[in-house]
mmCIF file with all atom_site columns, C-alpha atoms in Angstrom:
data_model
loop_
_atom_site.group_PDB
_atom_site.id
_atom_site.type_symbol
_atom_site.label_atom_id
_atom_site.label_alt_id
_atom_site.label_comp_id
_atom_site.label_asym_id
_atom_site.label_entity_id
_atom_site.label_seq_id
_atom_site.pdbx_PDB_ins_code
_atom_site.Cartn_x
_atom_site.Cartn_y
_atom_site.Cartn_z
_atom_site.occupancy
_atom_site.B_iso_or_equiv
_atom_site.pdbx_formal_charge
_atom_site.auth_seq_id
_atom_site.auth_comp_id
_atom_site.auth_asym_id
_atom_site.auth_atom_id
_atom_site.pdbx_PDB_model_num
ATOM 1   C CA . MET A 1 1   ? 24.372 11.613  6.688  1.00 0.00 ? 172 MET A CA 1
ATOM 2   C CA . SER A 1 2   ? 26.246 8.735   5.024  1.00 0.00 ? 173 SER A CA 1
ATOM 3   C CA . ARG A 1 3   ? 28.764 6.538   6.734  1.00 0.00 ? 174 ARG A CA 1
ATOM 4   C CA . THR A 1 4   ? 32.166 6.410   5.082  1.00 0.00 ? 175 THR A CA 1
ATOM 5   C CA . HIS A 1 5   ? 33.153 2.935   6.232  1.00 0.00 ? 176 HIS A CA 1
ATOM 6   C CA . VAL A 1 6   ? 31.454 -0.406  5.844  1.00 0.00 ? 177 VAL A CA 1
ATOM 7   C CA . THR A 1 7   ? 30.334 -1.932  9.132  1.00 0.00 ? 178 THR A CA 1
ATOM 8   C CA . GLY A 1 8   ? 29.648 -5.370  7.668  1.00 0.00 ? 179 GLY A CA 1
ATOM 9   C CA . ARG A 1 9   ? 27.456 -7.251  5.223  1.00 0.00 ? 180 ARG A CA 1
ATOM 10  C CA . ALA A 1 10  ? 23.706 -7.648  5.598  1.00 0.00 ? 181 ALA A CA 1
ATOM 11  C CA . LEU A 1 11  ? 20.927 -9.725  4.084  1.00 0.00 ? 182 LEU A CA 1
ATOM 12  C CA . VAL A 1 12  ? 17.415 -8.350  3.608  1.00 0.00 ? 183 VAL A CA 1
ATOM 13  C CA . PHE A 1 13  ? 14.407 -10.693 3.492  1.00 0.00 ? 184 PHE A CA 1
ATOM 14  C CA . GLU A 1 14  ? 11.384 -8.525  2.668  1.00 0.00 ? 185 GLU A CA 1
ATOM 15  C CA . ASP A 1 15  ? 8.606  -9.205  0.155  1.00 0.00 ? 186 ASP A CA 1
ATOM 16  C CA . HIS A 1 16  ? 7.396  -5.629  -0.305 1.00 0.00 ? 187 HIS A CA 1
ATOM 17  C CA . PRO A 1 17  ? 9.664  -3.992  -2.947 1.00 0.00 ? 188 PRO A CA 1
ATOM 18  C CA . GLY A 1 18  ? 9.335  -0.474  -1.521 1.00 0.00 ? 189 GLY A CA 1
ATOM 19  C CA . LEU A 1 19  ? 10.111 -1.585  2.024  1.00 0.00 ? 190 LEU A CA 1
ATOM 20  C CA . ALA A 1 20  ? 13.022 -3.738  0.826  1.00 0.00 ? 191 ALA A CA 1
ATOM 21  C CA . ALA A 1 21  ? 14.528 -0.758  -1.018 1.00 0.00 ? 192 ALA A CA 1
ATOM 22  C CA . ALA A 1 22  ? 14.030 1.568   1.955  1.00 0.00 ? 193 ALA A CA 1
ATOM 23  C CA . LEU A 1 23  ? 15.530 -0.988  4.337  1.00 0.00 ? 194 LEU A CA 1
ATOM 24  C CA . ALA A 1 24  ? 18.542 -1.546  2.071  1.00 0.00 ? 195 ALA A CA 1
ATOM 25  C CA . ASP A 1 25  ? 19.023 2.223   1.893  1.00 0.00 ? 196 ASP A CA 1
ATOM 26  C CA . LEU A 1 26  ? 18.876 2.576   5.692  1.00 0.00 ? 197 LEU A CA 1
ATOM 27  C CA . LEU A 1 27  ? 21.339 -0.261  6.170  1.00 0.00 ? 198 LEU A CA 1
ATOM 28  C CA . GLU A 1 28  ? 23.767 1.082   3.586  1.00 0.00 ? 199 GLU A CA 1
ATOM 29  C CA . GLU A 1 29  ? 23.512 4.850   3.873  1.00 0.00 ? 200 GLU A CA 1
ATOM 30  C CA . ARG A 1 30  ? 22.736 5.279   7.563  1.00 0.00 ? 201 ARG A CA 1
ATOM 31  C CA . LEU A 1 31  ? 24.154 2.203   9.308  1.00 0.00 ? 202 LEU A CA 1
ATOM 32  C CA . GLY A 1 32  ? 27.149 1.494   7.074  1.00 0.00 ? 203 GLY A CA 1
ATOM 33  C CA . TYR A 1 33  ? 26.283 -2.057  6.005  1.00 0.00 ? 204 TYR A CA 1
ATOM 34  C CA . ALA A 1 34  ? 26.812 -3.377  2.498  1.00 0.00 ? 205 ALA A CA 1
ATOM 35  C CA . VAL A 1 35  ? 23.641 -5.231  1.515  1.00 0.00 ? 206 VAL A CA 1
ATOM 36  C CA . ALA A 1 36  ? 24.977 -8.511  0.156  1.00 0.00 ? 207 ALA A CA 1
ATOM 37  C CA . ALA A 1 37  ? 21.628 -9.700  -1.195 1.00 0.00 ? 208 ALA A CA 1
ATOM 38  C CA . SER A 1 38  ? 17.885 -9.404  -0.845 1.00 0.00 ? 209 SER A CA 1
ATOM 39  C CA . ALA A 1 39  ? 15.096 -11.988 -1.058 1.00 0.00 ? 210 ALA A CA 1
ATOM 40  C CA . SER A 1 40  ? 11.375 -11.526 -1.461 1.00 0.00 ? 211 SER A CA 1
ATOM 41  C CA . CYS A 1 41  ? 10.278 -15.187 -1.279 1.00 0.00 ? 212 CYS A CA 1
ATOM 42  C CA . ILE A 1 42  ? 11.003 -18.044 1.074  1.00 0.00 ? 213 ILE A CA 1
ATOM 43  C CA . GLU A 1 43  ? 12.888 -20.126 -1.505 1.00 0.00 ? 214 GLU A CA 1
ATOM 44  C CA . GLU A 1 44  ? 15.358 -17.339 -2.237 1.00 0.00 ? 215 GLU A CA 1
ATOM 45  C CA . ALA A 1 45  ? 15.660 -16.476 1.463  1.00 0.00 ? 216 ALA A CA 1
ATOM 46  C CA . ILE A 1 46  ? 16.601 -20.073 2.301  1.00 0.00 ? 217 ILE A CA 1
ATOM 47  C CA . ARG A 1 47  ? 19.112 -20.166 -0.555 1.00 0.00 ? 218 ARG A CA 1
ATOM 48  C CA . LEU A 1 48  ? 20.740 -16.901 0.501  1.00 0.00 ? 219 LEU A CA 1
ATOM 49  C CA . ALA A 1 49  ? 20.775 -17.931 4.172  1.00 0.00 ? 220 ALA A CA 1
ATOM 50  C CA . HIS A 1 50  ? 22.602 -21.080 3.101  1.00 0.00 ? 221 HIS A CA 1
ATOM 51  C CA . VAL A 1 51  ? 25.261 -19.561 0.820  1.00 0.00 ? 222 VAL A CA 1
ATOM 52  C CA . GLU A 1 52  ? 25.708 -15.827 1.411  1.00 0.00 ? 223 GLU A CA 1
ATOM 53  C CA . HIS A 1 53  ? 28.448 -14.482 3.661  1.00 0.00 ? 224 HIS A CA 1
ATOM 54  C CA . CYS A 1 54  ? 26.990 -11.829 5.933  1.00 0.00 ? 225 CYS A CA 1
ATOM 55  C CA . ASP A 1 55  ? 27.178 -10.399 9.431  1.00 0.00 ? 226 ASP A CA 1
ATOM 56  C CA . VAL A 1 56  ? 23.456 -9.844  10.059 1.00 0.00 ? 227 VAL A CA 1
ATOM 57  C CA . ALA A 1 57  ? 20.108 -10.440 8.402  1.00 0.00 ? 228 ALA A CA 1
ATOM 58  C CA . VAL A 1 58  ? 16.969 -8.322  8.655  1.00 0.00 ? 229 VAL A CA 1
ATOM 59  C CA . VAL A 1 59  ? 13.967 -10.580 8.177  1.00 0.00 ? 230 VAL A CA 1
ATOM 60  C CA . ASP A 1 60  ? 10.278 -10.001 7.586  1.00 0.00 ? 231 ASP A CA 1
ATOM 61  C CA . LEU A 1 61  ? 8.657  -13.159 8.950  1.00 0.00 ? 232 LEU A CA 1
ATOM 62  C CA . ASP A 1 62  ? 5.864  -13.263 6.358  1.00 0.00 ? 233 ASP A CA 1
ATOM 63  C CA . LEU A 1 63  ? 7.324  -13.633 2.870  1.00 0.00 ? 234 LEU A CA 1
ATOM 64  C CA . GLN A 1 64  ? 4.491  -13.741 0.343  1.00 0.00 ? 235 GLN A CA 1
ATOM 65  C CA . GLY A 1 65  ? 2.257  -15.549 2.819  1.00 0.00 ? 236 GLY A CA 1
ATOM 66  C CA . VAL A 1 66  ? 4.886  -18.081 3.935  1.00 0.00 ? 237 VAL A CA 1
ATOM 67  C CA . MET A 1 67  ? 6.563  -17.822 7.329  1.00 0.00 ? 238 MET A CA 1
ATOM 68  C CA . ALA A 1 68  ? 10.346 -17.402 7.068  1.00 0.00 ? 239 ALA A CA 1
ATOM 69  C CA . TYR A 1 69  ? 11.165 -19.933 9.795  1.00 0.00 ? 240 TYR A CA 1
ATOM 70  C CA . PRO A 1 70  ? 13.151 -22.289 7.476  1.00 0.00 ? 241 PRO A CA 1
ATOM 71  C CA . ALA A 1 71  ? 15.413 -19.368 6.512  1.00 0.00 ? 242 ALA A CA 1
ATOM 72  C CA . LEU A 1 72  ? 15.836 -18.486 10.208 1.00 0.00 ? 243 LEU A CA 1
ATOM 73  C CA . ASP A 1 73  ? 16.785 -22.114 10.901 1.00 0.00 ? 244 ASP A CA 1
ATOM 74  C CA . GLU A 1 74  ? 19.573 -21.823 8.333  1.00 0.00 ? 245 GLU A CA 1
ATOM 75  C CA . LEU A 1 75  ? 20.774 -18.465 9.690  1.00 0.00 ? 246 LEU A CA 1
ATOM 76  C CA . LYS A 1 76  ? 20.846 -19.948 13.190 1.00 0.00 ? 247 LYS A CA 1
ATOM 77  C CA . ARG A 1 77  ? 22.706 -23.046 11.958 1.00 0.00 ? 248 ARG A CA 1
ATOM 78  C CA . ARG A 1 78  ? 25.384 -20.793 10.470 1.00 0.00 ? 249 ARG A CA 1
ATOM 79  C CA . GLY A 1 79  ? 25.537 -18.541 13.543 1.00 0.00 ? 250 GLY A CA 1
ATOM 80  C CA . ILE A 1 80  ? 24.325 -15.458 11.659 1.00 0.00 ? 251 ILE A CA 1
ATOM 81  C CA . PRO A 1 81  ? 22.448 -13.035 13.913 1.00 0.00 ? 252 PRO A CA 1
ATOM 82  C CA . TYR A 1 82  ? 19.153 -11.653 12.696 1.00 0.00 ? 253 TYR A CA 1
ATOM 83  C CA . VAL A 1 83  ? 16.626 -8.948  13.402 1.00 0.00 ? 254 VAL A CA 1
ATOM 84  C CA . LEU A 1 84  ? 12.929 -9.542  12.894 1.00 0.00 ? 255 LEU A CA 1
ATOM 85  C CA . ALA A 1 85  ? 11.384 -6.564  11.071 1.00 0.00 ? 256 ALA A CA 1
ATOM 86  C CA . THR A 1 86  ? 7.800  -7.640  10.954 1.00 0.00 ? 257 THR A CA 1
ATOM 87  C CA . GLY A 1 87  ? 4.171  -6.951  11.608 1.00 0.00 ? 258 GLY A CA 1
ATOM 88  C CA . THR A 1 88  ? 3.868  -10.312 13.390 1.00 0.00 ? 259 THR A CA 1
ATOM 89  C CA . LEU A 1 89  ? 3.070  -9.925  17.067 1.00 0.00 ? 260 LEU A CA 1
ATOM 90  C CA . PRO A 1 90  ? 5.813  -11.123 19.439 1.00 0.00 ? 261 PRO A CA 1
ATOM 91  C CA . VAL A 1 91  ? 3.353  -13.485 21.158 1.00 0.00 ? 262 VAL A CA 1
ATOM 92  C CA . ASP A 1 92  ? 2.869  -15.274 17.811 1.00 0.00 ? 263 ASP A CA 1
ATOM 93  C CA . ILE A 1 93  ? 6.593  -15.942 17.283 1.00 0.00 ? 264 ILE A CA 1
ATOM 94  C CA . PRO A 1 94  ? 7.794  -19.338 18.553 1.00 0.00 ? 265 PRO A CA 1
ATOM 95  C CA . GLY A 1 95  ? 10.374 -18.966 21.313 1.00 0.00 ? 266 GLY A CA 1
ATOM 96  C CA . ARG A 1 96  ? 13.160 -20.607 19.338 1.00 0.00 ? 267 ARG A CA 1
ATOM 97  C CA . TYR A 1 97  ? 12.993 -17.783 16.775 1.00 0.00 ? 268 TYR A CA 1
ATOM 98  C CA . ARG A 1 98  ? 12.931 -14.872 19.188 1.00 0.00 ? 269 ARG A CA 1
ATOM 99  C CA . ALA A 1 99  ? 15.472 -12.199 18.352 1.00 0.00 ? 270 ALA A CA 1
ATOM 100 C CA . PRO A 1 100 ? 15.702 -8.423  18.434 1.00 0.00 ? 271 PRO A CA 1
ATOM 101 C CA . LEU A 1 101 ? 12.455 -7.206  16.905 1.00 0.00 ? 272 LEU A CA 1
ATOM 102 C CA . VAL A 1 102 ? 11.277 -4.027  15.254 1.00 0.00 ? 273 VAL A CA 1
ATOM 103 C CA . SER A 1 103 ? 7.575  -3.754  14.554 1.00 0.00 ? 274 SER A CA 1
ATOM 104 C CA . LYS A 1 104 ? 6.468  -2.207  11.276 1.00 0.00 ? 275 LYS A CA 1
ATOM 105 C CA . PRO A 1 105 ? 6.510  0.689   10.820 1.00 0.00 ? 276 PRO A CA 1
ATOM 106 C CA . TYR A 1 106 ? 9.847  1.202   12.554 1.00 0.00 ? 277 TYR A CA 1
ATOM 107 C CA . SER A 1 107 ? 12.278 4.086   12.831 1.00 0.00 ? 278 SER A CA 1
ATOM 108 C CA . LEU A 1 108 ? 15.960 4.236   11.916 1.00 0.00 ? 279 LEU A CA 1
ATOM 109 C CA . ARG A 1 109 ? 16.796 4.404   15.624 1.00 0.00 ? 280 ARG A CA 1
ATOM 110 C CA . GLU A 1 110 ? 14.770 1.260   16.385 1.00 0.00 ? 281 GLU A CA 1
ATOM 111 C CA . LEU A 1 111 ? 16.435 -0.574  13.500 1.00 0.00 ? 282 LEU A CA 1
ATOM 112 C CA . GLU A 1 112 ? 19.902 0.575   14.532 1.00 0.00 ? 283 GLU A CA 1
ATOM 113 C CA . GLU A 1 113 ? 19.368 -0.538  18.138 1.00 0.00 ? 284 GLU A CA 1
ATOM 114 C CA . ALA A 1 114 ? 18.020 -3.931  17.060 1.00 0.00 ? 285 ALA A CA 1
ATOM 115 C CA . VAL A 1 115 ? 20.910 -4.542  14.634 1.00 0.00 ? 286 VAL A CA 1
ATOM 116 C CA . HIS A 1 116 ? 23.406 -3.563  17.316 1.00 0.00 ? 287 HIS A CA 1
ATOM 117 C CA . GLU A 1 117 ? 21.690 -5.847  19.835 1.00 0.00 ? 288 GLU A CA 1
ATOM 118 C CA . ALA A 1 118 ? 21.706 -8.774  17.383 1.00 0.00 ? 289 ALA A CA 1
ATOM 119 C CA . CYS A 1 119 ? 25.346 -8.276  16.391 1.00 0.00 ? 290 CYS A CA 1
ATOM 120 C CA . THR A 1 120 ? 26.685 -7.875  19.913 1.00 0.00 ? 291 THR A CA 1
ATOM 121 C CA . GLY A 1 121 ? 24.809 -10.921 21.179 1.00 0.00 ? 292 GLY A CA 1
ATOM 122 C CA . ARG A 1 122 ? 23.017 -8.956  23.886 1.00 0.00 ? 293 ARG A CA 1
ATOM 123 C CA . HIS A 1 123 ? 19.818 -10.718 22.907 1.00 0.00 ? 294 HIS A CA 1
ATOM 124 C CA . ARG A 1 124 ? 19.777 -14.442 23.547 1.00 0.00 ? 295 ARG A CA 1
ATOM 125 C CA . MET A 1 125 ? 18.261 -16.213 20.562 1.00 0.00 ? 296 MET A CA 1
ATOM 126 C CA . GLY A 1 126 ? 15.964 -19.152 21.211 1.00 0.00 ? 297 GLY A CA 1
ATOM 127 C CA . ALA A 1 127 ? 17.593 -22.550 21.757 1.00 0.00 ? 298 ALA A CA 1
#
């Protein structure tokens, strides 16, 4: 079932092309977000985090073997909430980057709940 209205704009940081496409489809078709842009490497993720207008970002922490922490720093600086969609264990994520998390593989319901949690500020991001 497709949503008929746009909820907001989203960024996708995911280095696996198939997962990035599936995630963009879920965000657009099922959750009503317009995907503003997608990045598969840390350099592009940092650039997009710096310049792109969006309401939420969904971030895989490991982008081609490089941790996405610099991109998260920029999202945090701009006050953009994010969801971590990753295979990284929560215990391995520094406290300052904690955010709503969905572990791969995740369901639409898990993603929807995490995006809602991030966007409503129910989850307190690290200081």
